[in-house]
mmCIF file of C-alpha atoms (C1' of nucleotides) in Angstrom:
data_model
loop_
_atom_site.group_PDB
_atom_site.id
_atom_site.type_symbol
_atom_site.label_atom_id
_atom_site.label_comp_id
_atom_site.label_asym_id
_atom_site.label_seq_id
_atom_site.Cartn_x
_atom_site.Cartn_y
_atom_site.Cartn_z
ATOM 1 C CA MET A 8 84.871 -37.392 35.650
ATOM 2 C CA LYS A 9 86.206 -34.152 35.996
ATOM 3 C CA TRP A 10 90.138 -33.306 35.901
ATOM 4 C CA ASP A 11 89.998 -32.123 39.395
ATOM 5 C CA THR A 12 88.245 -35.220 41.120
ATOM 6 C CA LEU A 13 91.010 -37.152 39.398
ATOM 7 C CA GLU A 14 93.820 -35.472 41.492
ATOM 8 C CA GLU A 15 91.989 -36.625 44.721
ATOM 9 C CA GLU A 16 91.601 -40.263 43.902
ATOM 10 C CA PRO A 17 93.141 -42.887 46.299
ATOM 11 C CA CYS A 18 95.657 -43.828 43.355
ATOM 12 C CA SER A 19 99.005 -42.665 42.578
ATOM 13 C CA LEU A 20 98.394 -43.362 38.907
ATOM 14 C CA ALA A 21 95.314 -41.207 38.628
ATOM 15 C CA ARG A 22 96.798 -38.045 40.497
ATOM 16 C CA THR A 23 99.758 -38.509 38.154
ATOM 17 C CA VAL A 24 97.453 -38.766 35.221
ATOM 18 C CA ALA A 25 95.896 -35.480 36.668
ATOM 19 C CA VAL A 26 99.186 -33.558 35.610
ATOM 20 C CA ILE A 27 100.558 -35.309 32.660
ATOM 21 C CA GLY A 28 97.544 -37.386 31.186
ATOM 22 C CA ASP A 29 97.156 -35.411 28.272
ATOM 23 C CA ARG A 30 99.047 -35.869 24.822
ATOM 24 C CA TRP A 31 99.973 -32.090 24.739
ATOM 25 C CA SER A 32 101.680 -32.283 28.286
ATOM 26 C CA LEU A 33 103.767 -35.094 27.611
ATOM 27 C CA LEU A 34 104.765 -33.644 24.248
ATOM 28 C CA ILE A 35 105.851 -30.371 26.034
ATOM 29 C CA LEU A 36 107.643 -32.410 28.773
ATOM 30 C CA ARG A 37 109.559 -34.176 25.924
ATOM 31 C CA GLU A 38 110.680 -30.737 24.490
ATOM 32 C CA CYS A 39 111.547 -29.540 27.998
ATOM 33 C CA PHE A 40 114.085 -32.544 28.291
ATOM 34 C CA LEU A 41 115.603 -31.646 24.947
ATOM 35 C CA ARG A 42 116.366 -28.487 26.436
ATOM 36 C CA ILE A 43 113.468 -26.339 24.953
ATOM 37 C CA ARG A 44 112.333 -23.541 27.341
ATOM 38 C CA ARG A 45 110.335 -20.863 25.364
ATOM 39 C CA PHE A 46 106.848 -20.259 24.583
ATOM 40 C CA ASP A 47 107.384 -19.700 20.762
ATOM 41 C CA ASP A 48 109.928 -22.665 20.474
ATOM 42 C CA PHE A 49 107.363 -24.983 22.133
ATOM 43 C CA GLN A 50 104.827 -23.630 19.751
ATOM 44 C CA GLY A 51 106.831 -23.791 17.077
ATOM 45 C CA SER A 52 108.229 -27.411 17.407
ATOM 46 C CA LEU A 53 104.828 -28.913 18.399
ATOM 47 C CA GLY A 54 102.570 -27.126 16.402
ATOM 48 C CA ILE A 55 100.327 -26.808 19.619
ATOM 49 C CA THR A 56 97.670 -24.040 19.440
ATOM 50 C CA ARG A 57 98.907 -21.075 21.418
ATOM 51 C CA HIS A 58 95.763 -21.084 23.207
ATOM 52 C CA LEU A 59 96.381 -24.554 24.747
ATOM 53 C CA LEU A 60 100.185 -24.076 24.977
ATOM 54 C CA ALA A 61 99.445 -21.254 27.312
ATOM 55 C CA ASP A 62 96.891 -23.260 29.224
ATOM 56 C CA ARG A 63 99.070 -26.611 29.675
ATOM 57 C CA LEU A 64 102.322 -24.615 30.671
ATOM 58 C CA LYS A 65 99.970 -22.555 33.328
ATOM 59 C CA LYS A 66 99.018 -26.259 34.497
ATOM 60 C CA LEU A 67 102.463 -27.689 34.701
ATOM 61 C CA VAL A 68 103.645 -24.460 36.377
ATOM 62 C CA ARG A 69 100.522 -24.697 39.027
ATOM 63 C CA PHE A 70 101.400 -28.543 39.657
ATOM 64 C CA GLY A 71 105.242 -27.399 40.123
ATOM 65 C CA VAL A 72 106.460 -29.391 37.237
ATOM 66 C CA LEU A 73 107.985 -26.304 35.566
ATOM 67 C CA ARG A 74 109.118 -22.751 36.910
ATOM 68 C CA LYS A 75 108.756 -19.366 35.171
ATOM 69 C CA ILE A 76 112.350 -17.807 35.078
ATOM 70 C CA PRO A 77 112.730 -14.165 33.837
ATOM 71 C CA TYR A 78 115.698 -14.245 31.158
ATOM 72 C CA GLN A 79 115.362 -10.616 30.287
ATOM 73 C CA GLU A 80 113.604 -7.295 31.873
ATOM 74 C CA ALA A 81 112.177 -4.714 29.463
ATOM 75 C CA PRO A 82 109.789 -6.371 27.953
ATOM 76 C CA LYS A 83 109.830 -8.849 30.978
ATOM 77 C CA ARG A 84 110.081 -12.392 29.396
ATOM 78 C CA TYR A 85 110.211 -15.758 31.098
ATOM 79 C CA GLU A 86 111.304 -19.037 30.043
ATOM 80 C CA TYR A 87 109.917 -22.579 31.463
ATOM 81 C CA ILE A 88 112.266 -24.964 33.361
ATOM 82 C CA LEU A 89 111.890 -28.261 34.833
ATOM 83 C CA THR A 90 111.903 -28.567 38.643
ATOM 84 C CA GLN A 91 113.313 -31.169 40.303
ATOM 85 C CA LYS A 92 109.710 -32.531 40.632
ATOM 86 C CA GLY A 93 109.576 -32.105 36.798
ATOM 87 C CA LEU A 94 113.086 -34.007 36.049
ATOM 88 C CA ASP A 95 111.646 -36.818 38.154
ATOM 89 C CA LEU A 96 109.450 -37.414 35.192
ATOM 90 C CA TYR A 97 112.377 -38.590 33.375
ATOM 91 C CA PRO A 98 111.905 -42.514 33.777
ATOM 92 C CA ILE A 99 107.935 -41.829 32.861
ATOM 93 C CA ILE A 100 109.342 -40.186 29.392
ATOM 94 C CA MET A 101 112.002 -42.431 29.146
ATOM 95 C CA SER A 102 109.841 -45.683 29.415
ATOM 96 C CA ILE A 103 107.077 -44.251 26.953
ATOM 97 C CA VAL A 104 109.960 -43.537 24.502
ATOM 98 C CA HIS A 105 111.460 -47.072 24.735
ATOM 99 C CA TRP A 106 108.052 -48.942 24.411
ATOM 100 C CA GLY A 107 107.750 -46.535 21.377
ATOM 101 C CA ASN A 108 110.996 -47.783 20.146
ATOM 102 C CA ILE A 109 110.111 -51.359 20.552
ATOM 103 C CA HIS A 110 106.738 -51.275 19.355
ATOM 104 C CA MET A 111 105.775 -48.306 16.890
ATOM 105 C CA VAL A 112 108.999 -47.734 14.842
ATOM 106 C CA ASP A 113 108.561 -48.174 10.897
ATOM 107 C CA ALA A 114 111.297 -49.705 8.492
ATOM 108 C CA ARG A 115 113.605 -46.866 9.085
ATOM 109 C CA GLY A 116 114.317 -47.406 12.686
ATOM 110 C CA ARG A 117 114.470 -45.253 15.830
ATOM 111 C CA PRO A 118 114.093 -41.421 15.436
ATOM 112 C CA LEU A 119 116.444 -40.696 18.498
ATOM 113 C CA LEU A 120 119.283 -42.655 19.838
ATOM 114 C CA HIS A 121 120.242 -42.495 23.744
ATOM 115 C CA GLU A 122 123.914 -42.295 24.837
ATOM 116 C CA HIS A 123 124.862 -42.747 28.409
ATOM 117 C CA LYS A 124 127.432 -40.251 29.216
ATOM 118 C CA SER A 125 128.672 -42.107 32.465
ATOM 119 C CA CYS A 126 129.561 -45.382 30.363
ATOM 120 C CA GLY A 127 129.615 -43.874 26.828
ATOM 121 C CA LYS A 128 127.473 -46.484 25.403
ATOM 122 C CA MET A 129 123.918 -46.289 23.501
ATOM 123 C CA PHE A 130 121.627 -47.955 25.987
ATOM 124 C CA ASP A 131 117.884 -48.703 26.455
ATOM 125 C CA PRO A 132 116.088 -47.908 29.933
ATOM 126 C CA VAL A 133 115.618 -50.986 32.171
ATOM 127 C CA MET A 134 113.435 -50.963 35.236
ATOM 128 C CA VAL A 135 114.672 -52.965 38.175
ATOM 129 C CA CYS A 136 113.595 -53.570 41.860
ATOM 130 C CA SER A 137 115.265 -51.120 44.086
ATOM 131 C CA GLU A 138 115.980 -54.044 46.451
ATOM 132 C CA CYS A 139 117.586 -56.808 44.648
ATOM 133 C CA GLY A 140 118.123 -55.144 41.357
ATOM 134 C CA GLU A 141 116.572 -57.603 39.123
ATOM 135 C CA PRO A 142 114.496 -56.391 36.191
ATOM 136 C CA LEU A 143 110.917 -55.998 36.996
ATOM 137 C CA SER A 144 107.598 -57.843 35.215
ATOM 138 C CA ALA A 145 104.122 -57.335 36.025
ATOM 139 C CA LYS A 146 103.862 -61.258 36.989
ATOM 140 C CA ALA A 147 106.610 -60.824 39.590
ATOM 141 C CA VAL A 148 104.665 -58.117 41.496
ATOM 142 C CA HIS A 149 102.243 -58.536 44.025
ATOM 143 C CA VAL A 150 99.775 -55.517 45.235
ATOM 144 C CA HIS A 151 99.016 -54.669 48.809
ATOM 145 C CA PRO A 152 96.838 -51.845 49.928
ATOM 146 C CA GLY A 153 98.933 -49.072 51.489
ATOM 147 C CA PRO A 154 98.235 -46.773 54.588
ATOM 148 C CA GLY A 155 96.455 -44.262 51.759
ATOM 149 C CA ALA A 156 94.171 -46.805 50.596
ATOM 150 C CA ARG A 157 90.269 -46.108 50.751
ATOM 151 C CA LYS A 158 88.609 -48.312 53.111
ATOM 152 C CA SER A 159 86.536 -50.207 50.565
ATOM 153 C CA SER A 160 88.376 -49.656 47.439
ATOM 154 C CA PRO A 161 86.027 -49.386 44.290
ATOM 155 C CA VAL A 162 88.791 -50.631 42.232
ATOM 156 C CA HIS A 163 87.808 -54.469 42.717
ATOM 157 C CA ALA A 164 83.997 -53.750 43.834
ATOM 158 C CA SER A 165 82.550 -55.520 40.898
ATOM 159 C CA ALA A 166 85.118 -58.341 40.606
ATOM 160 C CA ARG A 167 84.842 -58.895 44.574
ATOM 161 C CA GLU A 168 81.121 -58.998 44.237
ATOM 162 C CA ARG A 169 81.103 -61.478 41.336
ATOM 163 C CA ALA A 170 83.604 -63.622 43.441
ATOM 164 C CA LYS A 171 81.404 -63.365 46.348
ATOM 165 C CA ARG A 172 78.181 -64.433 44.411
ATOM 166 C CA ALA A 173 80.009 -67.185 42.945
ATOM 167 C CA ALA A 174 81.152 -68.314 46.255
ATOM 168 C CA GLU A 175 77.682 -68.064 47.942
ATOM 169 C CA SER A 176 76.062 -69.953 45.077
ATOM 170 C CA SER A 177 78.422 -72.935 45.185
ATOM 171 C CA MET B 8 96.659 -31.898 15.482
ATOM 172 C CA LYS B 9 94.665 -34.793 15.152
ATOM 173 C CA TRP B 10 95.475 -38.302 16.784
ATOM 174 C CA ASP B 11 96.081 -39.961 13.635
ATOM 175 C CA THR B 12 98.854 -37.610 12.404
ATOM 176 C CA LEU B 13 100.307 -38.120 15.862
ATOM 177 C CA GLU B 14 100.912 -41.776 15.017
ATOM 178 C CA GLU B 15 102.842 -40.818 12.106
ATOM 179 C CA GLU B 16 105.352 -38.205 13.816
ATOM 180 C CA PRO B 17 108.925 -39.410 13.713
ATOM 181 C CA CYS B 18 109.159 -39.404 17.458
ATOM 182 C CA SER B 19 108.700 -42.471 19.669
ATOM 183 C CA LEU B 20 107.147 -40.444 22.421
ATOM 184 C CA ALA B 21 104.394 -39.021 20.044
ATOM 185 C CA ARG B 22 103.780 -42.406 18.723
ATOM 186 C CA THR B 23 103.120 -44.173 22.181
ATOM 187 C CA VAL B 24 101.285 -40.878 23.108
ATOM 188 C CA ALA B 25 98.715 -41.707 20.286
ATOM 189 C CA VAL B 26 97.980 -45.176 22.124
ATOM 190 C CA ILE B 27 98.117 -44.265 25.605
ATOM 191 C CA GLY B 28 98.180 -40.560 25.925
ATOM 192 C CA ASP B 29 94.761 -39.764 27.422
ATOM 193 C CA ARG B 30 93.645 -40.315 30.924
ATOM 194 C CA TRP B 31 90.882 -43.101 30.280
ATOM 195 C CA SER B 32 93.463 -45.373 28.264
ATOM 196 C CA LEU B 33 96.171 -45.152 31.275
ATOM 197 C CA LEU B 34 93.404 -45.748 33.735
ATOM 198 C CA ILE B 35 92.163 -48.730 31.907
ATOM 199 C CA LEU B 36 95.485 -49.943 31.427
ATOM 200 C CA ARG B 37 95.896 -49.738 35.304
ATOM 201 C CA GLU B 38 92.714 -51.920 35.801
ATOM 202 C CA CYS B 39 94.149 -54.462 33.406
ATOM 203 C CA PHE B 40 97.360 -54.859 35.760
ATOM 204 C CA LEU B 41 94.859 -55.213 38.594
ATOM 205 C CA ARG B 42 93.406 -58.142 36.862
ATOM 206 C CA ILE B 43 90.457 -56.505 35.701
ATOM 207 C CA ARG B 44 88.982 -57.851 32.569
ATOM 208 C CA ARG B 45 85.294 -57.396 31.778
ATOM 209 C CA PHE B 46 83.087 -54.401 30.464
ATOM 210 C CA ASP B 47 81.174 -53.920 33.279
ATOM 211 C CA ASP B 48 83.943 -54.294 35.723
ATOM 212 C CA PHE B 49 86.125 -51.563 34.202
ATOM 213 C CA GLN B 50 83.066 -49.323 34.172
ATOM 214 C CA GLY B 51 82.255 -50.008 37.524
ATOM 215 C CA SER B 52 85.663 -49.337 38.926
ATOM 216 C CA LEU B 53 86.456 -46.533 36.822
ATOM 217 C CA GLY B 54 83.183 -44.648 36.824
ATOM 218 C CA ILE B 55 83.856 -43.882 33.056
ATOM 219 C CA THR B 56 80.769 -43.318 30.673
ATOM 220 C CA ARG B 57 79.916 -46.856 28.886
ATOM 221 C CA HIS B 58 80.337 -44.722 25.330
ATOM 222 C CA LEU B 59 83.829 -43.801 25.893
ATOM 223 C CA LEU B 60 85.065 -46.990 27.685
ATOM 224 C CA ALA B 61 83.466 -48.860 24.589
ATOM 225 C CA ASP B 62 85.683 -46.399 22.365
ATOM 226 C CA ARG B 63 88.950 -46.744 24.390
ATOM 227 C CA LEU B 64 88.791 -50.593 24.390
ATOM 228 C CA LYS B 65 88.499 -50.719 20.813
ATOM 229 C CA LYS B 66 91.062 -48.521 20.222
ATOM 230 C CA LEU B 67 93.505 -50.546 22.667
ATOM 231 C CA VAL B 68 92.685 -53.606 20.760
ATOM 232 C CA ARG B 69 93.106 -51.919 17.286
ATOM 233 C CA PHE B 70 96.723 -51.297 18.648
ATOM 234 C CA GLY B 71 97.341 -54.671 19.633
ATOM 235 C CA VAL B 72 97.747 -53.637 23.542
ATOM 236 C CA LEU B 73 94.605 -55.767 24.427
ATOM 237 C CA ARG B 74 93.041 -58.878 23.017
ATOM 238 C CA LYS B 75 89.455 -59.693 23.090
ATOM 239 C CA ILE B 76 89.091 -63.269 24.163
ATOM 240 C CA PRO B 77 85.840 -65.004 24.658
ATOM 241 C CA TYR B 78 84.916 -66.478 28.180
ATOM 242 C CA GLN B 79 81.320 -67.854 27.297
ATOM 243 C CA GLU B 80 79.337 -68.794 24.176
ATOM 244 C CA ALA B 81 75.150 -68.036 24.098
ATOM 245 C CA PRO B 82 75.540 -65.219 24.788
ATOM 246 C CA LYS B 83 78.861 -64.756 23.222
ATOM 247 C CA ARG B 84 81.004 -62.474 26.088
ATOM 248 C CA TYR B 85 84.372 -61.345 25.819
ATOM 249 C CA GLU B 86 87.026 -60.403 28.274
ATOM 250 C CA TYR B 87 89.868 -58.078 27.558
ATOM 251 C CA ILE B 88 93.369 -59.281 28.280
ATOM 252 C CA LEU B 89 96.763 -57.628 27.884
ATOM 253 C CA THR B 90 99.224 -58.856 24.871
ATOM 254 C CA GLN B 91 102.723 -59.041 25.223
ATOM 255 C CA LYS B 92 102.540 -55.521 23.565
ATOM 256 C CA GLY B 93 100.543 -54.380 26.650
ATOM 257 C CA LEU B 94 102.461 -56.343 29.171
ATOM 258 C CA ASP B 95 105.349 -54.218 27.914
ATOM 259 C CA LEU B 96 103.711 -51.084 29.178
ATOM 260 C CA TYR B 97 104.406 -52.217 32.809
ATOM 261 C CA PRO B 98 107.456 -49.959 33.159
ATOM 262 C CA ILE B 99 105.303 -46.878 31.955
ATOM 263 C CA ILE B 100 102.570 -47.547 34.763
ATOM 264 C CA MET B 101 104.987 -48.158 37.252
ATOM 265 C CA SER B 102 107.046 -45.166 36.679
ATOM 266 C CA ILE B 103 103.951 -43.072 36.657
ATOM 267 C CA VAL B 104 102.852 -44.710 40.029
ATOM 268 C CA HIS B 105 106.102 -44.237 41.496
ATOM 269 C CA TRP B 106 106.231 -40.638 40.628
ATOM 270 C CA GLY B 107 102.730 -40.113 42.401
ATOM 271 C CA ASN B 108 104.061 -41.914 45.220
ATOM 272 C CA ILE B 109 106.656 -39.646 45.689
ATOM 273 C CA HIS B 110 105.159 -36.064 44.638
ATOM 274 C CA MET B 111 101.400 -36.602 44.802
ATOM 275 C CA VAL B 112 100.748 -38.435 48.103
ATOM 276 C CA ASP B 113 98.818 -36.796 51.161
ATOM 277 C CA ALA B 114 99.159 -37.209 54.374
ATOM 278 C CA ARG B 115 98.034 -40.704 54.735
ATOM 279 C CA GLY B 116 100.521 -41.964 52.469
ATOM 280 C CA ARG B 117 100.709 -44.219 49.446
ATOM 281 C CA PRO B 118 97.339 -46.022 48.253
ATOM 282 C CA LEU B 119 99.215 -49.227 47.134
ATOM 283 C CA LEU B 120 102.212 -50.923 48.124
ATOM 284 C CA HIS B 121 104.221 -53.235 45.760
ATOM 285 C CA GLU B 122 106.042 -56.532 46.589
ATOM 286 C CA HIS B 123 108.565 -58.042 44.630
ATOM 287 C CA LYS B 124 107.807 -61.745 44.429
ATOM 288 C CA SER B 125 111.371 -62.883 43.586
ATOM 289 C CA CYS B 126 112.963 -60.995 46.556
ATOM 290 C CA GLY B 127 109.803 -60.975 48.898
ATOM 291 C CA LYS B 128 110.597 -57.145 49.645
ATOM 292 C CA MET B 129 108.465 -54.072 48.987
ATOM 293 C CA PHE B 130 110.326 -52.116 46.554
ATOM 294 C CA ASP B 131 110.136 -49.022 44.478
ATOM 295 C CA PRO B 132 111.004 -49.034 40.608
ATOM 296 C CA VAL B 133 114.254 -47.634 39.726
ATOM 297 C CA MET B 134 115.353 -47.169 36.036
ATOM 298 C CA VAL B 135 118.818 -47.878 35.039
ATOM 299 C CA CYS B 136 121.044 -48.243 32.093
ATOM 300 C CA SER B 137 121.162 -51.331 29.974
ATOM 301 C CA GLU B 138 124.757 -51.271 29.413
ATOM 302 C CA CYS B 139 126.255 -50.483 32.788
ATOM 303 C CA GLY B 140 123.165 -50.949 35.169
ATOM 304 C CA GLU B 141 123.483 -47.517 36.878
ATOM 305 C CA PRO B 142 120.662 -45.235 37.490
ATOM 306 C CA LEU B 143 119.378 -43.019 34.874
ATOM 307 C CA SER B 144 119.270 -39.281 35.035
ATOM 308 C CA ALA B 145 118.153 -36.714 32.535
ATOM 309 C CA LYS B 146 121.456 -34.794 32.914
ATOM 310 C CA ALA B 147 123.564 -38.018 32.206
ATOM 311 C CA VAL B 148 121.894 -38.944 28.762
ATOM 312 C CA HIS B 149 123.036 -37.525 25.399
ATOM 313 C CA VAL B 150 120.384 -37.606 22.324
ATOM 314 C CA HIS B 151 121.509 -38.240 18.889
ATOM 315 C CA PRO B 152 119.333 -38.552 15.716
ATOM 316 C CA GLY B 153 118.927 -42.329 14.862
ATOM 317 C CA PRO B 154 118.267 -43.890 11.548
ATOM 318 C CA GLY B 155 114.537 -43.096 11.565
ATOM 319 C CA ALA B 156 115.041 -39.279 12.143
ATOM 320 C CA ARG B 157 113.572 -36.659 10.149
ATOM 321 C CA LYS B 158 116.121 -34.969 7.708
ATOM 322 C CA SER B 159 115.526 -31.499 9.327
ATOM 323 C CA SER B 160 113.970 -32.161 12.491
ATOM 324 C CA PRO B 161 111.253 -29.661 13.384
ATOM 325 C CA VAL B 162 111.929 -30.351 16.982
ATOM 326 C CA HIS B 163 114.788 -27.548 17.321
ATOM 327 C CA ALA B 164 113.966 -25.457 14.435
ATOM 328 C CA SER B 165 113.042 -22.284 16.105
ATOM 329 C CA ALA B 166 115.881 -22.555 18.747
ATOM 330 C CA ARG B 167 118.481 -23.538 16.133
ATOM 331 C CA GLU B 168 117.382 -20.539 14.218
ATOM 332 C CA ARG B 169 117.435 -18.039 17.041
ATOM 333 C CA ALA B 170 121.260 -19.736 17.502
ATOM 334 C CA LYS B 171 122.203 -19.033 13.856
ATOM 335 C CA ARG B 172 120.780 -15.453 14.365
ATOM 336 C CA ALA B 173 122.617 -14.824 17.320
ATOM 337 C CA ALA B 174 126.164 -16.110 15.465
ATOM 338 C CA GLU B 175 125.564 -13.633 12.437
ATOM 339 C CA SER B 176 124.979 -10.815 14.502
ATOM 340 C CA SER B 177 128.204 -11.357 16.765
ATOM 341 C "C1'" DG C 2 54.107 -66.892 29.806
ATOM 342 C "C1'" DA C 3 55.307 -62.377 31.931
ATOM 343 C "C1'" DC C 4 58.986 -60.347 34.522
ATOM 344 C "C1'" DC C 5 63.530 -59.501 36.154
ATOM 345 C "C1'" DA C 6 68.433 -59.765 35.913
ATOM 346 C "C1'" DT C 7 73.138 -60.026 33.745
ATOM 347 C "C1'" DA C 8 76.222 -58.485 30.210
ATOM 348 C "C1'" DA C 9 77.971 -55.800 26.567
ATOM 349 C "C1'" DG C 10 77.328 -52.367 24.314
ATOM 350 C "C1'" DT C 11 74.975 -48.200 21.180
ATOM 351 C "C1'" DT C 12 72.182 -44.070 20.969
ATOM 352 C "C1'" DC C 13 70.689 -39.548 22.446
ATOM 353 C "C1'" DT C 14 71.207 -34.481 23.822
ATOM 354 C "C1'" DA C 15 73.492 -31.020 26.508
ATOM 355 C "C1'" DT C 16 78.145 -29.619 28.014
ATOM 356 C "C1'" DT C 17 83.317 -28.870 27.722
ATOM 357 C "C1'" DT C 18 87.263 -29.197 25.228
ATOM 358 C "C1'" DT C 19 90.201 -28.212 21.174
ATOM 359 C "C1'" DA C 20 91.318 -26.275 16.599
ATOM 360 C "C1'" DG C 21 92.666 -22.489 14.057
ATOM 361 C "C1'" DA C 22 93.202 -18.234 12.855
ATOM 362 C "C1'" DA C 23 93.375 -13.338 13.955
ATOM 363 C "C1'" DC C 24 94.589 -10.071 17.518
ATOM 364 C "C1'" DT C 25 97.113 -7.087 21.630
ATOM 365 C "C1'" DG C 26 100.915 -5.127 23.985
ATOM 366 C "C1'" DT C 27 105.799 -4.268 24.754
ATOM 367 C "C1'" DC C 28 110.054 -3.117 23.607
ATOM 368 C "C1'" DA C 29 114.507 -2.783 19.912
ATOM 369 C "C1'" DA C 30 116.374 -2.213 15.648
ATOM 370 C "C1'" DT C 31 115.973 0.029 11.004
ATOM 371 C "C1'" DA D 18 107.081 5.207 11.723
ATOM 372 C "C1'" DT D 19 107.936 1.020 10.563
ATOM 373 C "C1'" DT D 20 108.768 -3.662 11.316
ATOM 374 C "C1'" DG D 21 109.880 -7.739 13.797
ATOM 375 C "C1'" DA D 22 110.487 -10.697 18.021
ATOM 376 C "C1'" DC D 23 107.850 -12.418 22.040
ATOM 377 C "C1'" DA D 24 104.285 -13.851 24.924
ATOM 378 C "C1'" DG D 25 100.470 -14.260 25.224
ATOM 379 C "C1'" DT D 26 94.749 -13.433 24.848
ATOM 380 C "C1'" DT D 27 90.330 -13.542 22.136
ATOM 381 C "C1'" DC D 28 87.294 -15.424 18.651
ATOM 382 C "C1'" DT D 29 84.285 -18.968 16.445
ATOM 383 C "C1'" DA D 30 83.474 -23.484 14.403
ATOM 384 C "C1'" DA D 31 84.381 -28.340 15.115
ATOM 385 C "C1'" DA D 32 85.295 -32.389 17.758
ATOM 386 C "C1'" DA D 33 84.972 -34.924 22.268
ATOM 387 C "C1'" DT D 34 83.051 -35.924 26.410
ATOM 388 C "C1'" DA D 35 79.284 -36.829 30.460
ATOM 389 C "C1'" DG D 36 75.219 -38.616 31.698
ATOM 390 C "C1'" DA D 37 71.365 -41.026 31.157
ATOM 391 C "C1'" DA D 38 68.198 -44.139 28.630
ATOM 392 C "C1'" DC D 39 67.895 -47.917 25.393
ATOM 393 C "C1'" DT D 40 68.924 -52.248 23.000
ATOM 394 C "C1'" DT D 41 70.090 -57.464 22.400
ATOM 395 C "C1'" DA D 42 70.606 -62.219 23.784
ATOM 396 C "C1'" DT D 43 69.927 -65.364 27.366
ATOM 397 C "C1'" DG D 44 68.768 -67.584 31.730
ATOM 398 C "C1'" DG D 45 66.290 -67.883 35.934
ATOM 399 C "C1'" DT D 46 61.887 -67.161 38.672
ATOM 400 C "C1'" DC D 47 56.836 -66.629 39.989
#
DNA sequence: GACCATAAGTTCTATTTTAGAACTGTCAAT
DNA sequence: ATTGACAGTTCTAAAATAGAACTTATGGTC
C-alpha cells in the first residue's frame, strides 16, 4: 500500500494516519505543542536528519496542519506554526502521552507533568462521551456504517465470509 | 534514530511512538477494536503484506498490547486479542478517528458512526481534564518537568540557547 | 492414495525509504 | 575577508517495504 492510497480509504483513521502516521511527524508535532517553531530547533531537539525534517514539514504544510510564517526578511526566514487543524491534533498527542505515562514509564516516573491553567491542578486527560459526559471504553461503543461507508466494506469481508460459511454448513 | 533508541527516550510520547508510531500498527489496532483477531483476516482486510503483518503482530505481542490465544489444536492455531494495555489505547484510536471525521472526510460524510451503549446516542469523543472535567485545549495547559525528566532536556536546548544569546546581546 | 483447501506463517528479489554526513546560498557581524 | 546563523539540498550506504511464491500441518473429497 502506498501512502497516497491511504488518504483515500473510506476510514477516518486511515486518512489521519496518512497525515501523522509516522514516527517523525508525531515527534515534530510534539515539538510544535512545546512551542518549537524553527527548522534548526526541530533538528537540534529531535536529532532527525535535515533531509527528512524538510520532507515532513513540507508534508504537514501540504495537509494544512502547519503554516509557514515569515519572521524576517533578508534573508527570508520562515517559522512553522500550528493551524487550527493542527491545534485540533492536541487530543491525539495528549492521549498518546497519557498512555505512555501509564504503560511506558520507568522507575523514575513521568518525564513531564501537565497543569490545567483553568483549575490550577496537575491532571490526566480523560476521554468522555459528548452526549452524556461519561468516560468512554471500547466495550461501551457500538459502530455503525455512516454515509461515507463503502458499499461492501472490506473491513470485515473475510470474517463475514467465515461467518457465512459457518451458517451454511450448520 | 533507530526504533529501539526511541523506547528509551525520556518522553512518554516517544516511547508510545516506538509501539504504535507506524501506519500498519495503527491500522492493525483499528481492526482489533473492530473484533478482527486472525492472521488471514487482518491480511485480507488491510491488504498488508504477510511479511509485515507477521512482523507487526510480533512487535505488538512483545510490547504486551496483544496476546496470542490458541483457538484450536491440531494444527495449533492462534488468534490475537487486545490485552488491558491494548484496550487502553482506545482513546488514542478514537481521537485519531475523530480528527479524521472533522478534517479528512469527503462530501459523502463519515465512514463510521459511533453509538454510546450507555446513553444510546451517537457521540463524538471529547477530551476533558481529570480534575475539573472541562474540555482541554493546548493553550490551557502548562507543562512542567516531572521526576523522570532528563537533567538538561534536549527538547528546548537550541531555543534556550537563542534566548540566552538574545539576553546577552541586549 | 492423490488432490485440493485452510490457516499461519517464511523466504525471496526488486523497489522505496531512511540515516548520516557534507554541501549550498543568503545575509549580518567582526 | 572571514566567520557564523539559518534553511534547506545533495550524495551514498543501509534499512525497510512491496509483491509474489513457497512451507508446514491437517482435514476433507474424488
